[in-house]
């Protein structure tokens, strides 16, 4: 007899549900960090322009981020278990197909589809998890989910480096298939079907306008390194994105059952959760992509060594999120999260003092500090997201939160990459002869920002390896200070909005009343 037929859920069965969702959650960070380490090898195997290569990570993040709210709404409407099963199986199949990609276009398209499938699995899984646990048990469950993400982030680069060295970059996509299939099998057996009884339809127009706005904005930012912020294509894309986003707001305000309940933004704690969701993108996530490119392309490390170096950045994720969940017995999640972001800012400043090519000890210690800092809020964020809405709207809450987090990560990666390319280009302009055209400097800077030292040297025949490394190091140094400043500002916002221990009774009553009236 299945668990659904039994109709009872004991403690062991709830732990099995948690295990299935954690296994699914493990596949997402591995699928993000693994291809990031594999980018140099992918470039050698399939070629591609800097923009095409950037879409290996950005296509996944954009599709993932823009699909999370859709996934949360569909899970509430049609069933959390049903969507979880579709998402996990789809992700496993797409991972196998990606192994056989023969062009950058084909690979980027598959990465986008992977993002959609992963969003379906994560949003429905988190919503299902919220149905099984209450109070402190829910906080600890989501802390364990955060720890699972940490395992993926910590082990992903190491596993990817090993696979690339021994079996080639295509084997990276195989590493998540087995995990996802285990999640599919366990979820099919132990997760019970739940849905929001008040869900009456799906906001397709809201989903389309939100996805369109996010897509146009991301494409605009990705074009900045080659075209500049004030170029006609970039300005046109940004204007289009703004227009579509304005349409999205109008649609959501008029919808009886919106995908995004805009009234929630009247509550300070809900706003604070969204700031917290976006903060790790600049303090930590962008480094998961930029540092492997630096280690492999600029410093000349092999993929395995680079993966081992990256372990220092994510190793704290193995234990700190769970410990942070235990600390909530005495300290508020907002306070713990704010302290974590302050540590991230300190770690980025420390890392800025570690130029490429130097002894790695200080670099590793700085990365560990950043990892500790981001691990403190990592396991608490999902629990905070569902704590500010009624239980039956958990799918929407996790969808909004994870959309802010993942879409913010994709946008942050695009913006930071553009900033790094612009800084490198400014440094090259001060050292290269005046006869070198701006187009050549731009192309060389973009290649150098992505860690493609050999191509940059081909574009600038008068340059030296040491000279280009110095131009890159100066730009990376300045970029880390920018990231530290953003982390410091984010910490201040989190302290302000989430520093108190719990939402007030009036705030929760108003929130529930607002949702009941939808």
Short mmCIF file of C-alpha atoms in Angstrom, two decimals:
data_model
loop_
_atom_site.label_atom_id
_atom_site.label_comp_id
_atom_site.label_asym_id
_atom_site.label_seq_id
_atom_site.Cartn_x
_atom_site.Cartn_y
_atom_site.Cartn_z
CA UNK A 1 0.00 0.00 0.00
CA UNK A 2 1.35 3.41 -0.90
CA UNK A 3 1.62 6.24 1.55
CA UNK A 4 -1.19 8.09 -0.17
CA UNK A 5 -3.43 5.06 0.35
CA UNK A 6 -2.42 4.75 3.97
CA UNK A 7 -3.44 8.33 4.61
CA UNK A 8 -1.01 8.65 7.52
CA UNK A 9 2.33 10.33 7.67
CA UNK A 10 4.65 9.45 10.54
CA UNK A 11 8.03 10.98 11.33
CA UNK A 12 9.98 8.50 9.20
CA UNK A 13 7.81 9.16 6.18
CA UNK A 14 8.32 12.90 6.55
CA UNK A 15 12.07 12.37 6.63
CA UNK A 16 11.81 10.39 3.40
CA UNK A 17 9.95 13.30 1.81
CA UNK A 18 12.74 15.59 3.00
CA UNK A 19 15.31 13.20 1.54
CA UNK A 20 13.64 13.14 -1.88
CA UNK A 21 13.43 16.93 -2.05
CA UNK A 22 17.02 17.33 -0.85
CA UNK A 23 18.22 14.94 -3.56
CA UNK A 24 16.40 17.05 -6.12
CA UNK A 25 17.90 20.20 -4.62
CA UNK A 26 21.37 18.69 -4.86
CA UNK A 27 21.20 18.51 -8.65
CA UNK A 28 20.66 22.26 -9.18
CA UNK A 29 23.91 23.63 -7.69
CA UNK A 30 25.91 20.78 -9.28
CA UNK A 31 24.37 21.68 -12.64
CA UNK A 32 25.37 25.32 -12.09
CA UNK A 33 28.94 24.96 -10.73
CA UNK A 34 29.93 21.96 -12.88
CA UNK A 35 29.50 23.65 -16.29
CA UNK A 36 31.15 26.80 -14.86
CA UNK A 37 34.34 24.80 -14.26
CA UNK A 38 33.91 23.12 -17.65
CA UNK A 39 33.62 26.39 -19.64
CA UNK A 40 37.28 26.45 -20.79
CA UNK A 41 36.99 22.83 -21.96
CA UNK A 42 33.63 23.55 -23.64
CA UNK A 43 35.20 26.50 -25.45
CA UNK A 44 37.95 24.23 -26.78
CA UNK A 45 35.49 21.55 -27.82
CA UNK A 46 32.69 23.59 -29.37
CA UNK A 47 34.27 27.01 -29.88
CA UNK A 48 31.85 29.90 -29.61
CA UNK A 49 31.93 33.63 -28.98
CA UNK A 50 32.09 35.09 -25.44
CA UNK A 51 28.34 35.72 -25.52
CA UNK A 52 27.60 32.14 -26.62
CA UNK A 53 29.82 30.80 -23.84
CA UNK A 54 28.22 33.04 -21.25
CA UNK A 55 24.84 31.55 -22.14
CA UNK A 56 26.00 28.15 -20.86
CA UNK A 57 25.46 29.52 -17.37
CA UNK A 58 23.07 32.39 -18.11
CA UNK A 59 20.58 30.30 -20.13
CA UNK A 60 20.19 27.95 -17.18
CA UNK A 61 19.87 30.76 -14.62
CA UNK A 62 17.51 32.86 -16.75
CA UNK A 63 15.15 29.97 -17.50
CA UNK A 64 15.36 28.76 -13.92
CA UNK A 65 14.67 32.18 -12.45
CA UNK A 66 11.83 33.09 -14.79
CA UNK A 67 10.11 29.72 -14.30
CA UNK A 68 10.09 29.51 -10.51
CA UNK A 69 6.99 31.61 -9.92
CA UNK A 70 5.29 29.72 -12.73
CA UNK A 71 6.31 26.45 -11.13
CA UNK A 72 5.06 27.56 -7.70
CA UNK A 73 1.68 28.57 -9.10
CA UNK A 74 1.32 25.37 -11.12
CA UNK A 75 2.26 23.30 -8.07
CA UNK A 76 -0.42 25.00 -5.98
CA UNK A 77 -2.98 24.56 -8.76
CA UNK A 78 -2.29 21.08 -10.16
CA UNK A 79 -0.44 19.32 -7.38
CA UNK A 80 3.01 19.56 -5.83
CA UNK A 81 3.87 15.89 -6.27
CA UNK A 82 2.79 15.82 -9.91
CA UNK A 83 4.99 18.77 -10.84
CA UNK A 84 7.89 17.41 -8.79
CA UNK A 85 7.80 14.15 -10.73
CA UNK A 86 7.64 15.91 -14.10
CA UNK A 87 10.48 18.25 -13.17
CA UNK A 88 12.89 15.62 -11.89
CA UNK A 89 12.35 13.24 -14.79
CA UNK A 90 12.61 16.05 -17.34
CA UNK A 91 15.84 17.30 -15.80
CA UNK A 92 17.42 13.85 -15.89
CA UNK A 93 16.49 13.31 -19.55
CA UNK A 94 17.77 16.75 -20.61
CA UNK A 95 21.05 16.15 -18.79
CA UNK A 96 21.61 13.00 -20.80
CA UNK A 97 20.81 14.80 -24.06
CA UNK A 98 23.20 17.65 -23.19
CA UNK A 99 26.06 15.17 -23.17
CA UNK A 100 25.69 14.84 -26.94
CA UNK A 101 25.42 18.53 -27.88
CA UNK A 102 27.31 19.30 -31.10
CA UNK A 103 27.09 23.10 -31.14
CA UNK A 104 26.92 26.01 -28.71
CA UNK A 105 23.38 26.83 -29.83
CA UNK A 106 22.25 23.29 -29.12
CA UNK A 107 23.97 23.24 -25.72
CA UNK A 108 22.62 26.66 -24.69
CA UNK A 109 19.10 25.61 -25.67
CA UNK A 110 19.34 22.45 -23.60
CA UNK A 111 20.66 24.46 -20.66
CA UNK A 112 17.59 26.69 -20.83
CA UNK A 113 15.30 23.65 -20.85
CA UNK A 114 17.23 22.24 -17.90
CA UNK A 115 16.51 25.46 -16.04
CA UNK A 116 12.76 25.10 -16.64
CA UNK A 117 12.75 21.49 -15.42
CA UNK A 118 14.86 22.32 -12.37
CA UNK A 119 12.52 25.20 -11.49
CA UNK A 120 9.52 22.87 -11.62
CA UNK A 121 11.22 20.36 -9.32
CA UNK A 122 12.51 22.89 -6.79
CA UNK A 123 9.41 25.09 -6.48
CA UNK A 124 7.03 22.13 -6.15
CA UNK A 125 9.41 20.29 -3.82
CA UNK A 126 9.79 23.29 -1.49
CA UNK A 127 6.02 23.79 -1.46
CA UNK A 128 5.51 20.10 -0.62
CA UNK A 129 8.08 20.36 2.16
CA UNK A 130 6.20 23.29 3.69
CA UNK A 131 3.11 21.07 4.02
CA UNK A 132 4.92 18.45 6.10
CA UNK A 133 6.64 20.52 8.78
CA UNK A 134 5.57 23.29 11.13
CA UNK A 135 7.37 25.87 13.29
CA UNK A 136 10.96 25.11 14.28
CA UNK A 137 10.79 21.74 12.53
CA UNK A 138 10.10 23.55 9.25
CA UNK A 139 13.05 25.88 9.87
CA UNK A 140 15.34 22.92 10.48
CA UNK A 141 14.00 21.10 7.40
CA UNK A 142 14.71 24.06 5.17
CA UNK A 143 18.11 24.44 6.84
CA UNK A 144 18.88 20.87 5.82
CA UNK A 145 17.76 21.71 2.29
CA UNK A 146 20.17 24.64 2.39
CA UNK A 147 22.91 22.30 3.58
CA UNK A 148 22.14 20.03 0.64
CA UNK A 149 22.59 22.97 -1.69
CA UNK A 150 25.90 23.52 0.07
CA UNK A 151 26.97 19.96 -0.64
CA UNK A 152 26.22 20.53 -4.32
CA UNK A 153 28.07 23.83 -4.40
CA UNK A 154 31.04 22.40 -2.51
CA UNK A 155 31.35 19.12 -4.36
CA UNK A 156 30.23 20.29 -7.81
CA UNK A 157 33.54 21.92 -8.82
CA UNK A 158 35.61 19.04 -7.46
CA UNK A 159 33.48 16.40 -9.18
CA UNK A 160 33.47 18.44 -12.40
CA UNK A 161 37.24 18.86 -12.30
CA UNK A 162 37.75 15.12 -11.83
CA UNK A 163 35.33 14.22 -14.61
CA UNK A 164 36.83 16.73 -17.04
CA UNK A 165 40.36 15.49 -16.39
CA UNK A 166 39.46 11.82 -16.88
CA UNK A 167 36.38 11.69 -19.13
CA UNK A 168 35.97 15.11 -20.78
CA UNK A 169 33.49 17.93 -20.23
CA UNK A 170 30.48 16.00 -21.52
CA UNK A 171 30.61 13.68 -18.53
CA UNK A 172 29.81 16.64 -16.24
CA UNK A 173 26.17 16.42 -17.31
CA UNK A 174 26.06 12.75 -16.36
CA UNK A 175 26.86 13.49 -12.71
CA UNK A 176 23.41 14.96 -11.99
CA UNK A 177 21.41 12.33 -13.82
CA UNK A 178 21.77 9.56 -11.23
CA UNK A 179 20.98 11.94 -8.36
CA UNK A 180 17.87 13.24 -10.07
CA UNK A 181 16.62 9.77 -10.91
CA UNK A 182 16.97 8.80 -7.24
CA UNK A 183 14.92 11.85 -6.28
CA UNK A 184 12.29 10.87 -8.86
CA UNK A 185 12.03 7.31 -7.52
CA UNK A 186 11.94 8.28 -3.84
CA UNK A 187 9.53 11.18 -4.45
CA UNK A 188 7.14 8.97 -6.37
CA UNK A 189 6.97 6.61 -3.40
CA UNK A 190 6.82 8.91 -0.39
CA UNK A 191 5.53 12.38 -1.35
CA UNK A 192 1.78 12.80 -0.91
CA UNK A 193 -0.21 14.89 -3.34
CA UNK A 194 -1.24 18.31 -2.04
CA UNK A 195 -2.55 21.45 -3.70
CA UNK A 196 -4.04 24.82 -2.81
CA UNK A 197 -7.85 24.33 -2.62
CA UNK A 198 -8.35 28.00 -3.44
CA UNK A 199 -6.38 27.88 -6.70
CA UNK A 200 -8.77 28.33 -9.62
CA UNK A 201 -6.56 28.96 -12.64
CA UNK A 202 -3.17 30.00 -13.86
CA UNK A 203 -2.01 33.52 -14.64
CA UNK A 204 -0.55 32.84 -18.09
CA UNK A 205 -0.44 36.51 -19.08
CA UNK A 206 1.46 37.37 -15.91
CA UNK A 207 3.90 34.53 -16.51
CA UNK A 208 4.51 35.59 -20.12
CA UNK A 209 5.09 39.27 -19.31
CA UNK A 210 7.40 38.51 -16.38
CA UNK A 211 9.49 36.07 -18.42
CA UNK A 212 9.67 38.50 -21.32
CA UNK A 213 10.81 41.40 -19.13
CA UNK A 214 13.51 39.30 -17.48
CA UNK A 215 14.71 37.90 -20.82
CA UNK A 216 15.03 41.29 -22.53
CA UNK A 217 16.87 42.73 -19.53
CA UNK A 218 19.36 39.86 -19.35
CA UNK A 219 20.08 39.98 -23.09
CA UNK A 220 20.64 43.73 -22.82
CA UNK A 221 23.20 43.32 -20.05
CA UNK A 222 25.00 40.55 -21.93
CA UNK A 223 25.40 42.85 -24.94
CA UNK A 224 26.98 45.63 -22.84
CA UNK A 225 30.61 44.39 -23.05
CA UNK A 226 30.61 44.54 -26.86
CA UNK A 227 28.23 47.47 -27.42
CA UNK A 228 28.33 49.68 -24.32
CA UNK A 229 25.54 50.78 -21.98
CA UNK A 230 24.45 53.68 -24.21
CA UNK A 231 24.39 51.79 -27.52
CA UNK A 232 21.14 51.66 -29.46
CA UNK A 233 20.60 47.86 -29.12
CA UNK A 234 21.15 47.92 -25.36
CA UNK A 235 18.92 50.94 -24.78
CA UNK A 236 16.20 49.44 -26.98
CA UNK A 237 16.27 46.16 -25.07
CA UNK A 238 16.23 47.93 -21.70
CA UNK A 239 13.29 50.09 -22.77
CA UNK A 240 11.41 47.03 -24.00
CA UNK A 241 12.10 45.24 -20.72
CA UNK A 242 10.79 48.22 -18.73
CA UNK A 243 7.65 48.41 -20.84
CA UNK A 244 6.91 44.70 -20.45
CA UNK A 245 7.57 44.86 -16.69
CA UNK A 246 5.12 47.76 -16.38
CA UNK A 247 2.59 45.63 -18.26
CA UNK A 248 3.28 42.77 -15.84
CA UNK A 249 2.51 44.99 -12.85
CA UNK A 250 -0.77 46.14 -14.43
CA UNK A 251 -1.76 42.56 -15.24
CA UNK A 252 -1.01 41.34 -11.71
CA UNK A 253 -2.93 44.20 -10.08
CA UNK A 254 -6.04 43.40 -12.13
CA UNK A 255 -5.87 39.61 -11.85
CA UNK A 256 -8.20 37.91 -9.36
CA UNK A 257 -5.64 35.19 -8.77
CA UNK A 258 -2.24 36.71 -9.67
CA UNK A 259 0.94 34.73 -10.02
CA UNK A 260 2.60 37.43 -7.90
CA UNK A 261 0.50 38.90 -5.09
CA UNK A 262 1.79 42.50 -5.19
CA UNK A 263 -0.01 43.34 -1.92
CA UNK A 264 2.63 41.31 -0.08
CA UNK A 265 5.15 44.06 -0.77
CA UNK A 266 3.34 46.27 1.75
CA UNK A 267 4.87 44.22 4.54
CA UNK A 268 8.43 45.04 5.65
CA UNK A 269 9.38 41.44 6.44
CA UNK A 270 8.35 40.28 2.98
CA UNK A 271 10.45 43.05 1.40
CA UNK A 272 13.35 42.08 3.66
CA UNK A 273 13.14 38.48 2.49
CA UNK A 274 13.47 39.63 -1.13
CA UNK A 275 16.56 41.70 -0.30
CA UNK A 276 18.00 38.67 1.46
CA UNK A 277 17.23 36.49 -1.56
CA UNK A 278 19.22 38.72 -3.93
CA UNK A 279 22.16 39.48 -1.63
CA UNK A 280 24.21 36.24 -2.03
CA UNK A 281 24.31 36.73 -5.80
CA UNK A 282 26.89 39.52 -5.54
CA UNK A 283 28.65 38.29 -2.41
CA UNK A 284 29.14 34.71 -3.51
CA UNK A 285 27.36 33.27 -6.55
CA UNK A 286 29.20 35.35 -9.17
CA UNK A 287 32.48 34.06 -7.73
CA UNK A 288 31.40 30.49 -8.50
CA UNK A 289 31.74 31.41 -12.18
CA UNK A 290 34.48 34.05 -12.15
CA UNK A 291 37.00 32.26 -9.93
CA UNK A 292 37.23 29.04 -12.01
CA UNK A 293 37.86 31.20 -15.09
CA UNK A 294 40.57 33.04 -13.19
CA UNK A 295 42.20 29.89 -11.80
CA UNK A 296 42.18 27.99 -15.09
CA UNK A 297 42.48 30.72 -17.71
CA UNK A 298 44.59 33.36 -15.97
CA UNK A 299 46.65 31.41 -13.44
CA UNK A 300 47.00 28.29 -15.60
CA UNK A 301 45.71 25.72 -13.12
CA UNK A 302 44.23 22.47 -14.41
CA UNK A 303 40.52 21.78 -13.96
CA UNK A 304 41.06 19.36 -11.08
CA UNK A 305 43.19 21.80 -9.08
CA UNK A 306 40.76 24.62 -9.78
CA UNK A 307 37.90 22.43 -8.53
CA UNK A 308 39.82 21.72 -5.34
CA UNK A 309 40.44 25.45 -4.86
CA UNK A 310 36.73 26.15 -5.32
CA UNK A 311 35.97 23.65 -2.56
CA UNK A 312 37.26 26.24 -0.07
CA UNK A 313 34.53 28.67 -1.13
CA UNK A 314 31.66 26.23 -0.70
CA UNK A 315 32.93 23.79 1.95
CA UNK A 316 31.31 25.75 4.82
CA UNK A 317 27.96 25.00 3.16
CA UNK A 318 28.36 21.41 4.33
CA UNK A 319 27.71 22.29 7.98
CA UNK A 320 27.06 26.00 8.58
CA UNK A 321 23.44 26.15 7.25
CA UNK A 322 22.44 23.39 9.64
CA UNK A 323 24.20 25.12 12.54
CA UNK A 324 22.48 28.39 11.60
CA UNK A 325 19.15 26.59 11.84
CA UNK A 326 20.05 25.51 15.39
CA UNK A 327 21.03 29.09 16.30
CA UNK A 328 17.49 30.27 15.54
CA UNK A 329 16.50 28.90 18.95
CA UNK A 330 18.31 31.87 20.48
CA UNK A 331 18.80 34.43 17.69
CA UNK A 332 16.47 35.76 15.01
CA UNK A 333 17.04 34.49 11.45
CA UNK A 334 17.32 38.10 10.27
CA UNK A 335 20.14 38.85 12.69
CA UNK A 336 22.02 35.69 11.73
CA UNK A 337 21.58 36.47 8.04
CA UNK A 338 22.78 40.06 8.42
CA UNK A 339 25.92 38.96 10.24
CA UNK A 340 26.59 36.47 7.46
CA UNK A 341 26.43 39.19 4.81
CA UNK A 342 28.88 41.32 6.84
CA UNK A 343 31.30 38.38 6.83
CA UNK A 344 30.87 38.10 3.06
CA UNK A 345 31.83 41.77 2.67
CA UNK A 346 34.95 41.21 4.79
CA UNK A 347 35.84 38.12 2.77
CA UNK A 348 35.56 39.97 -0.55
CA UNK A 349 37.83 42.75 0.74
CA UNK A 350 40.32 40.10 1.89
CA UNK A 351 40.17 38.30 -1.46
CA UNK A 352 40.89 41.62 -3.19
CA UNK A 353 44.30 41.60 -1.51
CA UNK A 354 45.16 38.25 -3.15
CA UNK A 355 46.30 38.88 -6.75
CA UNK A 356 46.46 36.06 -9.32
CA UNK A 357 49.66 34.07 -9.40
CA UNK A 358 50.52 34.46 -5.72
CA UNK A 359 50.64 31.75 -3.05
CA UNK A 360 47.14 30.34 -2.63
CA UNK A 361 47.01 30.24 1.19
CA UNK A 362 45.53 33.72 1.66
CA UNK A 363 43.19 33.22 -1.29
CA UNK A 364 41.84 30.01 0.25
CA UNK A 365 41.33 31.61 3.67
CA UNK A 366 39.47 34.55 2.13
CA UNK A 367 37.26 32.14 0.17
CA UNK A 368 36.50 30.18 3.35
CA UNK A 369 35.41 33.40 5.10
CA UNK A 370 33.07 34.24 2.21
CA UNK A 371 31.72 30.69 2.35
CA UNK A 372 31.06 30.93 6.09
CA UNK A 373 29.33 34.27 5.64
CA UNK A 374 26.97 33.17 2.90
CA UNK A 375 26.26 29.85 4.63
CA UNK A 376 24.66 31.56 7.63
CA UNK A 377 21.61 32.87 5.73
CA UNK A 378 21.63 30.15 3.06
CA UNK A 379 19.65 27.57 5.01
CA UNK A 380 17.34 30.12 6.64
CA UNK A 381 16.12 31.98 3.56
CA UNK A 382 13.60 29.44 2.30
CA UNK A 383 12.05 29.07 5.74
CA UNK A 384 11.77 32.85 6.06
CA UNK A 385 10.10 33.01 2.65
CA UNK A 386 7.26 30.67 3.62
CA UNK A 387 6.91 32.11 7.13
CA UNK A 388 5.38 35.38 5.88
CA UNK A 389 2.47 33.90 3.92
CA UNK A 390 -0.32 31.46 4.81
CA UNK A 391 0.58 27.80 4.50
CA UNK A 392 -1.72 27.20 1.53
CA UNK A 393 0.15 29.83 -0.53
CA UNK A 394 3.55 28.24 0.13
CA UNK A 395 4.04 27.50 -3.56
CA UNK A 396 3.60 31.16 -4.45
CA UNK A 397 5.89 32.27 -1.61
CA UNK A 398 8.72 29.94 -2.56
CA UNK A 399 8.19 30.84 -6.21
CA UNK A 400 8.53 34.57 -5.53
CA UNK A 401 11.50 34.11 -3.22
CA UNK A 402 13.41 31.73 -5.46
CA UNK A 403 12.61 33.85 -8.51
CA UNK A 404 14.14 36.87 -6.77
CA UNK A 405 17.13 34.79 -5.74
CA UNK A 406 17.83 32.98 -9.01
CA UNK A 407 16.80 35.78 -11.37
CA UNK A 408 18.96 38.06 -9.24
CA UNK A 409 21.84 35.64 -9.64
CA UNK A 410 21.49 35.56 -13.41
CA UNK A 411 21.25 39.34 -13.62
CA UNK A 412 24.14 39.76 -11.17
CA UNK A 413 26.32 37.42 -13.21
CA UNK A 414 25.58 39.33 -16.41
CA UNK A 415 26.18 42.73 -14.77
CA UNK A 416 29.36 41.70 -12.97
CA UNK A 417 30.79 40.08 -16.10
CA UNK A 418 30.08 43.29 -18.01
CA UNK A 419 31.73 45.36 -15.26
CA UNK A 420 34.81 43.16 -15.23
CA UNK A 421 35.11 43.35 -19.03
CA UNK A 422 34.79 47.14 -18.94
CA UNK A 423 37.41 47.47 -16.20
CA UNK A 424 39.82 45.21 -18.06
CA UNK A 425 39.29 47.21 -21.25
CA UNK A 426 40.05 50.46 -19.40
CA UNK A 427 43.29 48.96 -18.10
CA UNK A 428 44.27 47.69 -21.55
CA UNK A 429 43.58 51.11 -23.09
CA UNK A 430 46.17 52.66 -20.76
CA UNK A 431 48.88 50.12 -21.64
CA UNK A 432 48.33 49.22 -25.30
CA UNK A 433 49.53 51.38 -28.22
CA UNK A 434 47.11 54.00 -29.55
CA UNK A 435 47.10 52.18 -32.88
CA UNK A 436 45.05 49.32 -31.38
CA UNK A 437 41.40 49.89 -32.22
CA UNK A 438 38.71 50.09 -29.56
CA UNK A 439 36.96 47.08 -31.14
CA UNK A 440 40.11 44.99 -30.72
CA UNK A 441 40.55 46.18 -27.13
CA UNK A 442 36.93 45.31 -26.40
CA UNK A 443 37.26 41.82 -27.88
CA UNK A 444 40.52 41.18 -26.03
CA UNK A 445 39.06 42.48 -22.74
CA UNK A 446 36.01 40.22 -23.04
CA UNK A 447 38.21 37.21 -23.74
CA UNK A 448 40.47 38.07 -20.80
CA UNK A 449 37.50 38.62 -18.47
CA UNK A 450 36.35 35.08 -19.33
CA UNK A 451 39.82 33.67 -18.65
CA UNK A 452 40.74 33.13 -22.32
CA UNK A 453 44.34 34.32 -22.05
CA UNK A 454 45.53 32.65 -25.26
CA UNK A 455 42.90 34.35 -27.42
CA UNK A 456 43.59 37.72 -25.77
CA UNK A 457 47.29 37.35 -26.60
CA UNK A 458 46.40 36.61 -30.23
CA UNK A 459 44.29 39.75 -30.43
CA UNK A 460 47.04 41.86 -28.84
CA UNK A 461 50.34 40.63 -30.33
CA UNK A 462 52.36 43.36 -28.60
CA UNK A 463 51.08 42.36 -25.15
CA UNK A 464 52.78 39.95 -22.75
CA UNK A 465 51.27 37.31 -20.50
CA UNK A 466 52.44 39.19 -17.39
CA UNK A 467 51.08 42.48 -18.68
CA UNK A 468 47.65 41.01 -19.40
CA UNK A 469 47.63 39.30 -16.02
CA UNK A 470 48.28 42.65 -14.32
CA UNK A 471 45.46 44.30 -16.28
CA UNK A 472 43.12 41.49 -15.24
CA UNK A 473 44.32 41.52 -11.60
CA UNK A 474 43.76 45.28 -11.22
CA UNK A 475 40.24 44.96 -12.62
CA UNK A 476 39.40 41.95 -10.44
CA UNK A 477 40.75 43.79 -7.39
CA UNK A 478 38.42 46.74 -7.99
CA UNK A 479 35.47 44.46 -8.77
CA UNK A 480 35.81 42.70 -5.41
CA UNK A 481 35.55 46.05 -3.63
CA UNK A 482 32.34 46.73 -5.53
CA UNK A 483 30.97 43.33 -4.47
CA UNK A 484 31.95 44.03 -0.85
CA UNK A 485 30.10 47.36 -0.92
CA UNK A 486 26.95 45.68 -2.26
CA UNK A 487 27.17 43.02 0.48
CA UNK A 488 27.54 45.72 3.13
CA UNK A 489 24.47 47.57 1.85
CA UNK A 490 22.50 44.33 1.70
CA UNK A 491 23.42 43.55 5.31
CA UNK A 492 22.09 46.94 6.39
CA UNK A 493 18.78 46.30 4.59
CA UNK A 494 18.40 42.84 6.13
CA UNK A 495 19.10 44.18 9.63
CA UNK A 496 16.50 46.89 9.08
CA UNK A 497 13.72 44.69 7.70
CA UNK A 498 14.37 41.34 9.39
CA UNK A 499 16.38 42.14 12.50
CA UNK A 500 13.46 41.68 14.92
CA UNK A 501 12.72 38.13 15.99
CA UNK A 502 9.22 37.52 14.65
CA UNK A 503 6.54 39.28 12.61
CA UNK A 504 4.00 41.05 14.77
CA UNK A 505 0.60 39.49 15.38
CA UNK A 506 -1.11 42.38 13.57
CA UNK A 507 1.15 41.95 10.55
CA UNK A 508 0.43 38.23 10.27
CA UNK A 509 -3.31 38.77 10.76
CA UNK A 510 -3.42 41.41 8.03
CA UNK A 511 -1.37 39.20 5.71
CA UNK A 512 -3.67 36.23 6.17
CA UNK A 513 -6.73 38.36 5.74
CA UNK A 514 -5.32 39.81 2.51
CA UNK A 515 -4.61 36.35 1.12
CA UNK A 516 -8.03 35.05 2.18
CA UNK A 517 -9.66 37.82 0.21
CA UNK A 518 -7.92 36.97 -3.06
#
